[in-house]
PDB file of C-alpha atoms in Angstrom:
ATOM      1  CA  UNK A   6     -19.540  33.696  13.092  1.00  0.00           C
ATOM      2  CA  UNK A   7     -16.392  34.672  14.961  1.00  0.00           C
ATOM      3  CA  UNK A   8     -14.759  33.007  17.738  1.00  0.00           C
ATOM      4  CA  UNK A   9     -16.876  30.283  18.419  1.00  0.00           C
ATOM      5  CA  UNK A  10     -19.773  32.039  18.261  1.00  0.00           C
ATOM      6  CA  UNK A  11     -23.206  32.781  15.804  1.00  0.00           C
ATOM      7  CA  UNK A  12     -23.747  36.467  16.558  1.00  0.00           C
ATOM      8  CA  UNK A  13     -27.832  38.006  16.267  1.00  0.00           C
ATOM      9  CA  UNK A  14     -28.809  41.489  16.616  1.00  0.00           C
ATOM     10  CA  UNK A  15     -32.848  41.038  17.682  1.00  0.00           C
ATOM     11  CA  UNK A  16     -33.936  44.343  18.898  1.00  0.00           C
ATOM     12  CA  UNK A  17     -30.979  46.376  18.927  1.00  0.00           C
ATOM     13  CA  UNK A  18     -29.447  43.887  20.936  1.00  0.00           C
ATOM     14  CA  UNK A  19     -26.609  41.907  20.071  1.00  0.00           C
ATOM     15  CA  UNK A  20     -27.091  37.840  21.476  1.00  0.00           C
ATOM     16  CA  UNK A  21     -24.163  34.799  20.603  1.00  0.00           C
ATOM     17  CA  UNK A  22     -25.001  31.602  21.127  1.00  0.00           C
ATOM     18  CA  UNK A  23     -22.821  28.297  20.247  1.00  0.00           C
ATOM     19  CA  UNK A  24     -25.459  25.814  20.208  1.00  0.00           C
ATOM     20  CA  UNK A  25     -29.373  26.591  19.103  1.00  0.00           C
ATOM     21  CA  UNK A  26     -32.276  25.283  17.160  1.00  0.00           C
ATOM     22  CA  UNK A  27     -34.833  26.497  14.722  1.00  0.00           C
ATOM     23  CA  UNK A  28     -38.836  25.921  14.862  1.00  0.00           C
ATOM     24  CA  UNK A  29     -40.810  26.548  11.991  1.00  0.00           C
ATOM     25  CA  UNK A  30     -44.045  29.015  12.623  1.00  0.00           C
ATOM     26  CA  UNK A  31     -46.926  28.826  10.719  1.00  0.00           C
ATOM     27  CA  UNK A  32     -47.115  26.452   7.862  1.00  0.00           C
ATOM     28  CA  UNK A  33     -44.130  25.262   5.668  1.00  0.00           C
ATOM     29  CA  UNK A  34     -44.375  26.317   1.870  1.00  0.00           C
ATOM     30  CA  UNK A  35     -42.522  24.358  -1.057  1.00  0.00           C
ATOM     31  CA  UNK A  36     -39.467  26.687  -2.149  1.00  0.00           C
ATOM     32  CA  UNK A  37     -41.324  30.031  -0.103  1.00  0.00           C
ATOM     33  CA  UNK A  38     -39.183  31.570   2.631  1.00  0.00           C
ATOM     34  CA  UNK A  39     -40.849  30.357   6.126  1.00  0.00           C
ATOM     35  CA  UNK A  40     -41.120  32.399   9.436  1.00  0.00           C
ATOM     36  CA  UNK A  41     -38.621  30.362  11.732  1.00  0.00           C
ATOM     37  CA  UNK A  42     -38.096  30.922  15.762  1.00  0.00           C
ATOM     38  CA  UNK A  43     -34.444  30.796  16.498  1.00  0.00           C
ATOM     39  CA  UNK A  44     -34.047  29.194  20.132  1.00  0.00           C
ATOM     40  CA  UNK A  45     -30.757  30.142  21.926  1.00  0.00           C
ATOM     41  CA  UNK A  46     -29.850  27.078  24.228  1.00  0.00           C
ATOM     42  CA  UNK A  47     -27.685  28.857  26.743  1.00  0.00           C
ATOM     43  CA  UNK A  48     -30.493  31.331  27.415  1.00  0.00           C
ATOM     44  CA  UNK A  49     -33.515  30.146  26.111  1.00  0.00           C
ATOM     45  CA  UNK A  50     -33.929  33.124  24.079  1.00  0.00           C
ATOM     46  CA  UNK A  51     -36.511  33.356  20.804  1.00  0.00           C
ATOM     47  CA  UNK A  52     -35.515  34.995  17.895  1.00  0.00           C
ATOM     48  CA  UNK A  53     -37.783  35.796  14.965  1.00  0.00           C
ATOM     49  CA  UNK A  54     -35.843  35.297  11.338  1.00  0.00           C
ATOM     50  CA  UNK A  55     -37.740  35.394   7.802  1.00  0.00           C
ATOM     51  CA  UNK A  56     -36.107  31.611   6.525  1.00  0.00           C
ATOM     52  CA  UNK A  57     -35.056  28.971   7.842  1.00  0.00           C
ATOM     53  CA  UNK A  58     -31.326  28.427   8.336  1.00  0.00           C
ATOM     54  CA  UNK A  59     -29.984  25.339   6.048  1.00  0.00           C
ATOM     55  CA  UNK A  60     -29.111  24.423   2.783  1.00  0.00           C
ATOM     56  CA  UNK A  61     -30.492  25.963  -0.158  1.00  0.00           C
ATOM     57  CA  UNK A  62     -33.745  24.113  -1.296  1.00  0.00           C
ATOM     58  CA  UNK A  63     -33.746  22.369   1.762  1.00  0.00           C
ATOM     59  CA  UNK A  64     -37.028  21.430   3.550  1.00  0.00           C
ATOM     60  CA  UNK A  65     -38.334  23.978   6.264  1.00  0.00           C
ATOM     61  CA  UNK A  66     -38.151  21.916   9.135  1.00  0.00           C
ATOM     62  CA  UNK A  67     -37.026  22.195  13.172  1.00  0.00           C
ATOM     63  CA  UNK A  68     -32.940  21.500  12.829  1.00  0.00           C
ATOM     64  CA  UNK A  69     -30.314  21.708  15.767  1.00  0.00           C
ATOM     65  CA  UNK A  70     -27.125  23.679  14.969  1.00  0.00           C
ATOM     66  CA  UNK A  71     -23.654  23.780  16.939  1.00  0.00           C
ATOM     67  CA  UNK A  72     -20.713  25.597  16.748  1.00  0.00           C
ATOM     68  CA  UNK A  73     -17.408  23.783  16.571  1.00  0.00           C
ATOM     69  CA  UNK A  74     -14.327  25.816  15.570  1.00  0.00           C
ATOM     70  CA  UNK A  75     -11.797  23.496  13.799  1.00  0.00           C
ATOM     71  CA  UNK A  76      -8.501  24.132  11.716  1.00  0.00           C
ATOM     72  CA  UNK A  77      -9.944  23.648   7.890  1.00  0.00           C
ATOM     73  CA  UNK A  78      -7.973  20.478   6.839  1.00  0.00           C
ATOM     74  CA  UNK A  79      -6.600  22.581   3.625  1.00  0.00           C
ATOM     75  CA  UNK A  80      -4.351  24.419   5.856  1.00  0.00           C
ATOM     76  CA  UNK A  81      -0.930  23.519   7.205  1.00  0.00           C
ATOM     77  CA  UNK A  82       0.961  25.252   9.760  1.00  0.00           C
ATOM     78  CA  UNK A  83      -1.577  28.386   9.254  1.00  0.00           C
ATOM     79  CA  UNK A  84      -1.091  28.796   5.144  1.00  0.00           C
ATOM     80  CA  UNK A  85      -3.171  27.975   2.536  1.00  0.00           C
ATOM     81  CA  UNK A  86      -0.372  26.762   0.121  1.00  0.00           C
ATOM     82  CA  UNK A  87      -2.620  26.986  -3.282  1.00  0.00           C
ATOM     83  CA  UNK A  88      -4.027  30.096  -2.323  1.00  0.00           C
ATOM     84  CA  UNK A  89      -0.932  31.955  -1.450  1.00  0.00           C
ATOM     85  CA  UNK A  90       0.895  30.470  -5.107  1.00  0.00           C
ATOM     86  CA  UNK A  91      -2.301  32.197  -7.200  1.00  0.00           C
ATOM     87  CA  UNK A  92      -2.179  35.045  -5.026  1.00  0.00           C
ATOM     88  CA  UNK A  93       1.671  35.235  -6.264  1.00  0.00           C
ATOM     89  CA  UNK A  94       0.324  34.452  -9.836  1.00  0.00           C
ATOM     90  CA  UNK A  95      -1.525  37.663  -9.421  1.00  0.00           C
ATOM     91  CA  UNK A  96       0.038  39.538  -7.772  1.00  0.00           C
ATOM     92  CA  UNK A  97       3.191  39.177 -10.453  1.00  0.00           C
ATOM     93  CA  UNK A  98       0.509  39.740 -13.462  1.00  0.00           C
ATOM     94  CA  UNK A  99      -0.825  42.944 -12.160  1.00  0.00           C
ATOM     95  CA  UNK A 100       3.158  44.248 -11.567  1.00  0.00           C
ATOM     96  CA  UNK A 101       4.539  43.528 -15.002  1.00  0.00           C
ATOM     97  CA  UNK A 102       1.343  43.873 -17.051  1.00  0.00           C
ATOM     98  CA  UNK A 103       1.040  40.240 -18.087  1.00  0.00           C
ATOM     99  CA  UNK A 104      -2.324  38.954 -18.723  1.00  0.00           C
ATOM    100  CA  UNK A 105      -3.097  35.235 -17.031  1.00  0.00           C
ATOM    101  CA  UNK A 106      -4.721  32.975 -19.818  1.00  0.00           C
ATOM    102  CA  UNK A 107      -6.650  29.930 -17.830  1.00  0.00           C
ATOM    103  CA  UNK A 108      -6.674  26.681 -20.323  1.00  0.00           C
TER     104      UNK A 108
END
């Protein structure tokens, strides 16, 4: 994903799509991987993918999926604050040679 968009290369060509639904094909098997058509809404396009896209364990079934880009609600003013102090954290153990013990 990158912009906006869910990118798929069917065919050697590359297709983007915000907004697009799966349909199962063929039968749905407990825990298998299940043949899926991927339906592109702005185009109508069908897209042949080996699993269905969803949560792991999930049941195999027709789902709708949209693309909404949001600011993650972790990050203020463009920084990750926790990130960037272990990122420090490491940063200063691999200069001076310190090992980091975790408790």
């Amino acid at each position: 994903m990158d912009g906006g968009l869910v990118y798929f290369i069917a065919n050697g060509h590359m297709l983007t799509s915000k907004r697009f639904r799966q349909e199962p094909v063929g039968h749905a098997k407990e825990y298998e991987e299940q043949p899926m058509d991927v339906i592109l809404s702005e185009t109508s396009e069908r897209i042949r993918v080996f699993d269905s896209i969803g949560p792991w364990k999930a049941p195999k079934v027709a789902r709708e999926f949209w693309v909404e880009q949001r600011t993650a609600p972790f990050m203020h003013d463009g920084h990750y604050y926790t990130a960037e102090r272990i990122r420090s954290l490491l940063v200063a153990s691999a200069e001076t040679g310190n090992a980091i013990y975790w408790c």
